[in-house]
PDB file of C-alpha atoms in Angstrom:
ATOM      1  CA  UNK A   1       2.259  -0.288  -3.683  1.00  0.00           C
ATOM      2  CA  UNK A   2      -0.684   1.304  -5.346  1.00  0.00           C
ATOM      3  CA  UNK A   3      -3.201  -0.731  -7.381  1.00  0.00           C
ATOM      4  CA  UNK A   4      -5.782  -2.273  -6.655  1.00  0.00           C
ATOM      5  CA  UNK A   5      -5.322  -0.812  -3.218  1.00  0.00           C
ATOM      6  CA  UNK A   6      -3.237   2.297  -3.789  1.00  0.00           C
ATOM      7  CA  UNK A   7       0.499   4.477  -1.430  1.00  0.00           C
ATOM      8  CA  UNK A   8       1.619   8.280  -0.735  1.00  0.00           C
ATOM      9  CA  UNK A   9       2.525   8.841  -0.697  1.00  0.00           C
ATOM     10  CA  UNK A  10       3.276  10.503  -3.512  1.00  0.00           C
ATOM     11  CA  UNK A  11       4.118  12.616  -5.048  1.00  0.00           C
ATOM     12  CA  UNK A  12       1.409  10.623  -4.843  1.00  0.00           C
ATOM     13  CA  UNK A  13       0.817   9.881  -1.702  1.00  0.00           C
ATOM     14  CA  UNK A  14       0.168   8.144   0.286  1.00  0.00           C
ATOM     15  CA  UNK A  15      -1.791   5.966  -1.581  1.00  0.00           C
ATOM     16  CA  UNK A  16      -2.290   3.117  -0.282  1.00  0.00           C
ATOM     17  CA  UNK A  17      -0.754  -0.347  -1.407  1.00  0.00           C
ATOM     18  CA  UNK A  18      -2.835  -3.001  -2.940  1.00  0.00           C
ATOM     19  CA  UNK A  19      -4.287  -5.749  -0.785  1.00  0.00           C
ATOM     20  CA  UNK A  20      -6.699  -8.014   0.954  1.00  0.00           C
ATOM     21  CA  UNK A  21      -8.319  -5.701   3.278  1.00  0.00           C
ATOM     22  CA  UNK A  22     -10.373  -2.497   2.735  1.00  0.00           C
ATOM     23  CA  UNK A  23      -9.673   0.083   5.186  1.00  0.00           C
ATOM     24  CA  UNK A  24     -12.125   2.335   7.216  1.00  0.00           C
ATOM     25  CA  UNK A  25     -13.436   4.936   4.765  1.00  0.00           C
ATOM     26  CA  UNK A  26     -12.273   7.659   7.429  1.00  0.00           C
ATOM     27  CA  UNK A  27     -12.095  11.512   7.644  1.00  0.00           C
ATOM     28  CA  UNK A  28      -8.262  11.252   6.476  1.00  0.00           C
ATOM     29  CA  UNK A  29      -9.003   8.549   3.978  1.00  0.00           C
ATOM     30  CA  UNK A  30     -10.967   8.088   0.094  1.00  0.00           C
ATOM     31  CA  UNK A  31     -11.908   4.587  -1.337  1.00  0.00           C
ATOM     32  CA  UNK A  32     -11.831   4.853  -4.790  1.00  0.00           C
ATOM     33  CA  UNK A  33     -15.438   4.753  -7.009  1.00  0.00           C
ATOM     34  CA  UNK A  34     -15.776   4.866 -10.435  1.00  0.00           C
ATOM     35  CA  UNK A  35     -15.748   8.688 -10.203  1.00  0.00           C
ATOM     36  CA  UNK A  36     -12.771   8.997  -8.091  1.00  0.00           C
ATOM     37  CA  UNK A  37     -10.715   6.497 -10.140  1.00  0.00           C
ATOM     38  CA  UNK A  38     -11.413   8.031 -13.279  1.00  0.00           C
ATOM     39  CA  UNK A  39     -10.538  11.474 -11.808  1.00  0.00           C
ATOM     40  CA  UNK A  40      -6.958   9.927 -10.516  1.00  0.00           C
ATOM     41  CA  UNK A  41      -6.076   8.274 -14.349  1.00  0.00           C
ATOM     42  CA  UNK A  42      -4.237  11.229 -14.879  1.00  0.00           C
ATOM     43  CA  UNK A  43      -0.277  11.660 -13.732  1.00  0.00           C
ATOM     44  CA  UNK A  44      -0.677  15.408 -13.114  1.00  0.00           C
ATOM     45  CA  UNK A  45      -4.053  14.831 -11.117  1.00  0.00           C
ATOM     46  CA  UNK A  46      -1.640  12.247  -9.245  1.00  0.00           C
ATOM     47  CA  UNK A  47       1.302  14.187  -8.620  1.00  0.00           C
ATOM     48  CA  UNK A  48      -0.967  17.228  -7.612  1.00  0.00           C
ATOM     49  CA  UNK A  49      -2.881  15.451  -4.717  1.00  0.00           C
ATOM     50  CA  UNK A  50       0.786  13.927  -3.703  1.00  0.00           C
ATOM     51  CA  UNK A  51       2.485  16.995  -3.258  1.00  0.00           C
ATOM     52  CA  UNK A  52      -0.927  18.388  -1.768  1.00  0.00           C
ATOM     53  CA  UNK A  53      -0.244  15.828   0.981  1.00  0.00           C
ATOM     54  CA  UNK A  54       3.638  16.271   1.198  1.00  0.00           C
ATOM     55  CA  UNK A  55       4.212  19.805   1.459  1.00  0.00           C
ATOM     56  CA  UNK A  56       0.239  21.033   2.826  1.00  0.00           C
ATOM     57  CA  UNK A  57      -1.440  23.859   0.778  1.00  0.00           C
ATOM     58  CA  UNK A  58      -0.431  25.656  -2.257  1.00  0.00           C
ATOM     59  CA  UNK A  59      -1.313  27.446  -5.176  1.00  0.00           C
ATOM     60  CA  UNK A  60      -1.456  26.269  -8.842  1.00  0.00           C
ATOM     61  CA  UNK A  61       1.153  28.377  -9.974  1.00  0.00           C
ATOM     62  CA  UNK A  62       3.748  26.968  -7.130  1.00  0.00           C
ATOM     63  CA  UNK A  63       2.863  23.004  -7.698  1.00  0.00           C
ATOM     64  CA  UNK A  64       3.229  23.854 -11.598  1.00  0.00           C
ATOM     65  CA  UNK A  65       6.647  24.943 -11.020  1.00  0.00           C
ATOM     66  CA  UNK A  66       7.743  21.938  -8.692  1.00  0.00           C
ATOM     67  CA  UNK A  67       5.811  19.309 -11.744  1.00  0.00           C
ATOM     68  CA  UNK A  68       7.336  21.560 -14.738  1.00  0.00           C
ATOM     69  CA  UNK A  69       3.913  22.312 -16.028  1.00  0.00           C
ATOM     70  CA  UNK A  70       2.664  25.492 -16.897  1.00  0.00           C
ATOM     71  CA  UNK A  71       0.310  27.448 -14.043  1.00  0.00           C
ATOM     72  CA  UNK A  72      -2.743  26.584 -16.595  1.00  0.00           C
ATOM     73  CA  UNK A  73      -2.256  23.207 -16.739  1.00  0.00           C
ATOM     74  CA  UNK A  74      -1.928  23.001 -12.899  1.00  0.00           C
ATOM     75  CA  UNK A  75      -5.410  25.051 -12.372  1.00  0.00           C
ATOM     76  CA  UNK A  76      -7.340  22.844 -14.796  1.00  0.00           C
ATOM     77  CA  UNK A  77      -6.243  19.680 -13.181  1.00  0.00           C
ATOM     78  CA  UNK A  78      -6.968  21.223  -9.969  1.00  0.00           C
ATOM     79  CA  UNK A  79      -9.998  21.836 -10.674  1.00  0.00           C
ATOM     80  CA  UNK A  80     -11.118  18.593 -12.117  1.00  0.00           C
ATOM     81  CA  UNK A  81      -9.609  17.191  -8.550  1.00  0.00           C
ATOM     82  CA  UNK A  82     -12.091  19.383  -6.582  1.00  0.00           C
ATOM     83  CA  UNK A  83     -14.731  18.601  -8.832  1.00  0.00           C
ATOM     84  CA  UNK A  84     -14.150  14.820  -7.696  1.00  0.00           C
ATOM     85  CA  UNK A  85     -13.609  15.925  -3.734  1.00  0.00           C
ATOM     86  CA  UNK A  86      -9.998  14.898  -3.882  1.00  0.00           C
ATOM     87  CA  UNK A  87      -9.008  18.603  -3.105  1.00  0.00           C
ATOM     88  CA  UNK A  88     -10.388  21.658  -2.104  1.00  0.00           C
ATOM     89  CA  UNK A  89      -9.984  25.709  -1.960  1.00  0.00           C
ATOM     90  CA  UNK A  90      -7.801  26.821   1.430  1.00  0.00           C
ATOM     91  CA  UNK A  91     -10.535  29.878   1.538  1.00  0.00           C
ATOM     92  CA  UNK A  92      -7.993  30.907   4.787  1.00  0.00           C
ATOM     93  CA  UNK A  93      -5.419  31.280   2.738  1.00  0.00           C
ATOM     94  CA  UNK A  94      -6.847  32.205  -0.393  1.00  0.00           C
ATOM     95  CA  UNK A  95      -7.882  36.355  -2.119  1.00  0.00           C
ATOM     96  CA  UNK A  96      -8.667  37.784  -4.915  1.00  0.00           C
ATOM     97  CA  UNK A  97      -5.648  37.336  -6.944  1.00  0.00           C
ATOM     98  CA  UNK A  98      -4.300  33.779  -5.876  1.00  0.00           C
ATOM     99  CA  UNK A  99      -6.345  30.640  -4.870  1.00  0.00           C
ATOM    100  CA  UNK A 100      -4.986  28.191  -2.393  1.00  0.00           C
ATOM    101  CA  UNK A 101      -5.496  24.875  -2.720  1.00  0.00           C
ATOM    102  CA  UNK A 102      -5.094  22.131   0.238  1.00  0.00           C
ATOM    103  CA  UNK A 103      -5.782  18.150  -0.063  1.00  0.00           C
ATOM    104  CA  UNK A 104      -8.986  16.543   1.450  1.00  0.00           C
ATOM    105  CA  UNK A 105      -7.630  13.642   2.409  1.00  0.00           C
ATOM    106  CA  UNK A 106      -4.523  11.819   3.436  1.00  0.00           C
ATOM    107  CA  UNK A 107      -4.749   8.415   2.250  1.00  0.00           C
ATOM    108  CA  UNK A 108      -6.144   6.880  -1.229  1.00  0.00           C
ATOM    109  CA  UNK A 109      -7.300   3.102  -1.236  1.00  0.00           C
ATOM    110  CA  UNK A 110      -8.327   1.127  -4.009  1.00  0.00           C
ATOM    111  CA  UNK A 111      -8.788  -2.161  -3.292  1.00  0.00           C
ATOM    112  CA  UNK A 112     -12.193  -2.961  -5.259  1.00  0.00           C
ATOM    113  CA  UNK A 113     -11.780  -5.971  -7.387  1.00  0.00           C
ATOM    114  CA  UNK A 114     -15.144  -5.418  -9.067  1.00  0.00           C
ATOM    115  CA  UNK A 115     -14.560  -1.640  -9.667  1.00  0.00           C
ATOM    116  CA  UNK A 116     -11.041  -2.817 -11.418  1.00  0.00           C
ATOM    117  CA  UNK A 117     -13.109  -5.081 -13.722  1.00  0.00           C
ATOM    118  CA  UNK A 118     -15.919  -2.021 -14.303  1.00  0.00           C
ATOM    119  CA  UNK A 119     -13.288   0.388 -15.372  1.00  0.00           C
ATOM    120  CA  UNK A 120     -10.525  -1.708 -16.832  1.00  0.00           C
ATOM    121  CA  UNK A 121      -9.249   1.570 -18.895  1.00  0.00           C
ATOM    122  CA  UNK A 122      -9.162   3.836 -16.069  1.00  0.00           C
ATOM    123  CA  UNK A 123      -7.983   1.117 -13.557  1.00  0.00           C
ATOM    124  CA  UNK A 124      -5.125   0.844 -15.774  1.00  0.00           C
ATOM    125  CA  UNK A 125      -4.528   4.561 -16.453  1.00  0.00           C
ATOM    126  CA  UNK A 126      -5.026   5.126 -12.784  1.00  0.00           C
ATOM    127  CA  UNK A 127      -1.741   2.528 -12.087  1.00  0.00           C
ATOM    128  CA  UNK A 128       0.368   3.670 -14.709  1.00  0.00           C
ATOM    129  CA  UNK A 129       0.115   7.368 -13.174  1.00  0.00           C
ATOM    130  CA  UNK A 130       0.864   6.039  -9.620  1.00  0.00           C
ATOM    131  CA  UNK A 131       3.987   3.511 -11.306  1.00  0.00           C
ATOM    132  CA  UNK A 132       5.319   6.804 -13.028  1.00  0.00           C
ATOM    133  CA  UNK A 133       5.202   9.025 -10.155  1.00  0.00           C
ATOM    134  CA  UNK A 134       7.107   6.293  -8.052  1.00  0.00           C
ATOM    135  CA  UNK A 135       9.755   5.931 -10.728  1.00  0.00           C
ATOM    136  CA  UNK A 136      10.069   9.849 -10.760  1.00  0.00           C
ATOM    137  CA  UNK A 137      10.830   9.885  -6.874  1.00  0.00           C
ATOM    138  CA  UNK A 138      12.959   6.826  -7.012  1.00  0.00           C
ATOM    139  CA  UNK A 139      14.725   8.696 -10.314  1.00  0.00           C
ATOM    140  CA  UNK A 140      14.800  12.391  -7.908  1.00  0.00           C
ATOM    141  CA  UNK A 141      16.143  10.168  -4.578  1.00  0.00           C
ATOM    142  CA  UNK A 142      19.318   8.889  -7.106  1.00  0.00           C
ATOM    143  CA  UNK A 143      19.673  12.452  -8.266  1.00  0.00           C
ATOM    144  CA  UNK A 144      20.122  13.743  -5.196  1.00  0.00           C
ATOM    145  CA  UNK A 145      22.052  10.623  -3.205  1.00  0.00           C
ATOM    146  CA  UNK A 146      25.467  12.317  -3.683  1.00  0.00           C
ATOM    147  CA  UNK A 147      23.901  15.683  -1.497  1.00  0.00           C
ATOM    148  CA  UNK A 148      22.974  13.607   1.232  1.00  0.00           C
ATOM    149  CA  UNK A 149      24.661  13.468   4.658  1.00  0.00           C
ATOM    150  CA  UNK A 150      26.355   9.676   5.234  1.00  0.00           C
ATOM    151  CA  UNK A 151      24.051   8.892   7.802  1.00  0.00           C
ATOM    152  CA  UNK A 152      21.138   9.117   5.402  1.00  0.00           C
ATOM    153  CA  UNK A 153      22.919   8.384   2.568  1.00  0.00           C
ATOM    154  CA  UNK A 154      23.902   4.770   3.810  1.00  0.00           C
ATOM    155  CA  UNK A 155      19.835   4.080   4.621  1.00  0.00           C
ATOM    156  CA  UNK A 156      19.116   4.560   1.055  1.00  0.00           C
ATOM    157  CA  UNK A 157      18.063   0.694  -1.052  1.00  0.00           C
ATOM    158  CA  UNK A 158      17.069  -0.585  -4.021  1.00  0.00           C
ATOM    159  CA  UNK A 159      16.776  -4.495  -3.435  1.00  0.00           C
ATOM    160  CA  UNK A 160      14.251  -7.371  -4.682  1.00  0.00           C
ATOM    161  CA  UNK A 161      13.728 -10.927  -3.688  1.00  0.00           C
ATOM    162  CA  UNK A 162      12.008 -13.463  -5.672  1.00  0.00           C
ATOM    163  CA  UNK A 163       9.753 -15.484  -3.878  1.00  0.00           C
ATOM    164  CA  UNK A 164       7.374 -18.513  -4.614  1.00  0.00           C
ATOM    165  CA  UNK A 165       4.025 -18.109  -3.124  1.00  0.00           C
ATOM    166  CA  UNK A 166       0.346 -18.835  -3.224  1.00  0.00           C
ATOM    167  CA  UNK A 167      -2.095 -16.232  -3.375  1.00  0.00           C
ATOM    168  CA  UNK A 168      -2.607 -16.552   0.422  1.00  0.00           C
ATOM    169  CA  UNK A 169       0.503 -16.337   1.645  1.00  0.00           C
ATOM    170  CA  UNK A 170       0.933 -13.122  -0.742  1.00  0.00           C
ATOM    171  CA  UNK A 171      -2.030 -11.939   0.718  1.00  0.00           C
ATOM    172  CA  UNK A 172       0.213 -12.902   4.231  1.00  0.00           C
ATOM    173  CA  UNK A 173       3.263 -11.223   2.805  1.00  0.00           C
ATOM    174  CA  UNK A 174       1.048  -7.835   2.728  1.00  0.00           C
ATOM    175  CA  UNK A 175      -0.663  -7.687   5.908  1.00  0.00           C
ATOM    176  CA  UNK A 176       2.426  -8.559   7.398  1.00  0.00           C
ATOM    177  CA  UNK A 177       4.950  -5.309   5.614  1.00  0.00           C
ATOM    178  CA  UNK A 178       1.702  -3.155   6.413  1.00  0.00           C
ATOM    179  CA  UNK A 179       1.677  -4.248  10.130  1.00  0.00           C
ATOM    180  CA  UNK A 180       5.700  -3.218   9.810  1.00  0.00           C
ATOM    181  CA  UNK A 181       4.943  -0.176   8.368  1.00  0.00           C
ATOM    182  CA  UNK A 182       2.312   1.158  10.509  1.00  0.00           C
ATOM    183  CA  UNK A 183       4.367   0.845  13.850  1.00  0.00           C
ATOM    184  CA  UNK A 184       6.567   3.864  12.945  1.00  0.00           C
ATOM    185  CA  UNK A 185       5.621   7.299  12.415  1.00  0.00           C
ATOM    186  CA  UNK A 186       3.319   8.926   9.804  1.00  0.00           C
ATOM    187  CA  UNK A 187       4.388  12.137   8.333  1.00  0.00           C
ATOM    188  CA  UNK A 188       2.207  15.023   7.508  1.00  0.00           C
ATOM    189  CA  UNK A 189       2.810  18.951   7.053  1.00  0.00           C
ATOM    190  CA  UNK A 190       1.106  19.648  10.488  1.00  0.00           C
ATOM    191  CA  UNK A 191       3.079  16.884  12.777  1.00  0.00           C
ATOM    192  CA  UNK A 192       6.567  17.280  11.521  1.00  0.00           C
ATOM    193  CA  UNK A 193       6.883  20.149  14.440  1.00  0.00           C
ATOM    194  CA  UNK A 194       6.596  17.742  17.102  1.00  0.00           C
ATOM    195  CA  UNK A 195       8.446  14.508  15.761  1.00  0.00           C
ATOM    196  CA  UNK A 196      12.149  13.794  17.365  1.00  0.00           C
ATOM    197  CA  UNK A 197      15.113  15.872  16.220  1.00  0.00           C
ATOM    198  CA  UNK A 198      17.068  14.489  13.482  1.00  0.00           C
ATOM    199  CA  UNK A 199      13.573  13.104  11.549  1.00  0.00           C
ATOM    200  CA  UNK A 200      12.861  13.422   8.032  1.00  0.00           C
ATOM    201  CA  UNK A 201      10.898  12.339   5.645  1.00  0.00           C
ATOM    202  CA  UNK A 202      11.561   8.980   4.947  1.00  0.00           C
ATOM    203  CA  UNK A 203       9.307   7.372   1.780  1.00  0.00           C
ATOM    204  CA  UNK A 204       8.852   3.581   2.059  1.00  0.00           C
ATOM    205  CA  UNK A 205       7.307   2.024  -1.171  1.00  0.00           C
ATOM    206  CA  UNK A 206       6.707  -1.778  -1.644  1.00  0.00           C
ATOM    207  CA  UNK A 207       5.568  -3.623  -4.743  1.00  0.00           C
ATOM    208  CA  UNK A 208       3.886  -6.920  -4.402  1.00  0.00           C
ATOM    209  CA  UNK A 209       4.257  -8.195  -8.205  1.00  0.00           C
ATOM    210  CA  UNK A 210       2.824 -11.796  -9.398  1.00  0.00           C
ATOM    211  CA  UNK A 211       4.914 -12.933 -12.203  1.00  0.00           C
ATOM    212  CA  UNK A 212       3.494 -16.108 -13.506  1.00  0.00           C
ATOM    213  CA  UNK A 213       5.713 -17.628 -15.576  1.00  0.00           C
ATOM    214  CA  UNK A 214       4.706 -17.325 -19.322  1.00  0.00           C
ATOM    215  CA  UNK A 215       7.751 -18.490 -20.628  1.00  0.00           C
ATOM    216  CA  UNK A 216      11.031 -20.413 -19.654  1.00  0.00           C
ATOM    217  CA  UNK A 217      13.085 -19.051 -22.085  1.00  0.00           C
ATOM    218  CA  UNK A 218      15.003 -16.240 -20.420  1.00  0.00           C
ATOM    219  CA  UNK A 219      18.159 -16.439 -19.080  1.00  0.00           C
ATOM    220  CA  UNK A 220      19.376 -15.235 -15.207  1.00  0.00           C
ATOM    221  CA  UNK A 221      21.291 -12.963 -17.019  1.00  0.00           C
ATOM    222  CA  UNK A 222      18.240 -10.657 -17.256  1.00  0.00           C
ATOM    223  CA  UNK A 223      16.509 -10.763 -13.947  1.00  0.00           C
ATOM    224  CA  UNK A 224      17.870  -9.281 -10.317  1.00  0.00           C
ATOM    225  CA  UNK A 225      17.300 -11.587  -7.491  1.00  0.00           C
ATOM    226  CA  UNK A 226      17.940  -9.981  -3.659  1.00  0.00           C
ATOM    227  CA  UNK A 227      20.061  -7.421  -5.126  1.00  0.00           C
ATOM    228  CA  UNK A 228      20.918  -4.436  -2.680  1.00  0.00           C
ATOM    229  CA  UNK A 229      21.941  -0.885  -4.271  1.00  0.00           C
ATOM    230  CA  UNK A 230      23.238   0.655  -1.401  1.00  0.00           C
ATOM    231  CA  UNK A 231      26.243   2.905  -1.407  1.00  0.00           C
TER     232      UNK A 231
END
């Protein structure tokens, strides 16, 4: 999930999903302030930092040909992310002719009620980008299904349950998926050398969405409920 606390894990990501609990503001980690949020409410910036993360350091002109953009685009928005510490120059990397660019951190969290209620515009600008990038992975994960070997090709899902909760025990639900989550592996550029043979990258991204009822007026025709889309 991604809002108030935003995952990843991108292109974005990760960023982390929205919860209860604020995380420690570690080396490998950015809470979100004002600045930082209104630096993210972009889907380029977004997709940028997320494929910073995935694939390690690059230059402009190779992440604008993976988004589609032009190498301009990709060097402004660039720019305004290292402006807002989100990335930085790889000077190791980097000459004269072509700058490098690597992510700062590995993990984004924003989880700050108040900050949400601040910067209602951006907050909002800042989900949409994440919600768009996730439906562009989902979208490149169908695209690609076909190409897959059976083994991986059976492990891919698409299902939803509807559930009737309190705010508590959604706050439960959370802690208790994250808990899940964090006992298997993380991926990053600089581990994948040393994880078991066979591993990829595997992208697990959960929604927690309140729908309070508004209306009883549509049908069970229109809604999914536990639905599985696996091959």
């Amino acid at each position: 999930m991604t809002d108030p606390k935003a995952g990843p894990a991108g292109p974005a990501g990760p960023i982390e999903p929205a919860g209860p609990d604020r995380p420690e503001n570690g080396a490998d980690s950015v809470v979100l302030d004002a600045k930082g949020l209104r630096a993210l409410a972009h889907p380029v910036r977004v997709q940028l930092v997320g494929l910073l993360r995935k694939y390690g350091p690059s230059t402009a002109t190779r992440l604008a040909e993976r988004l589609g953009v032009n190498s301009g685009t990709a060097s402004y928005h660039l720019r305004q992310l290292g402006a807002a510490g989100f990335v930085e120059e790889d000077t190791e990397r980097g000459n004269a002719r072509e700058r490098w660019w690597r992510s700062v951190h590995r993990t984004t969290w924003f989880n700050d009620p108040e900050l949400a209620e601040r910067e209602p515009e951006a907050a909002l600008a800042y989900q949409q980008s994440v919600a768009a990038t996730y439906t562009l992975r989902t979208q490149q994960a169908l695209n690609g299904l076909q190409t897959l070997p059976r083994a991986w090709r059976n492990t891919f899902d698409m299902s939803d349950w509807a559930l009737r909760l309190t705010p508590e025990e959604t706050a439960d639900l959370y802690r208790e998926l994250a808990e899940v989550v964090a006992r298997y592996r993380r991926d990053a550029p600089e581990t994948a050398a040393s994880a078991p043979a066979g591993a990829e990258r595997v992208a697990v991204i959960t929604h927690i969405l309140p729908e309070l009822e508004q209306s009883h007026d549509m049908t069970d025709d229109t809604l999914t409920d536990g639905g599985a889309a696996t091959p």
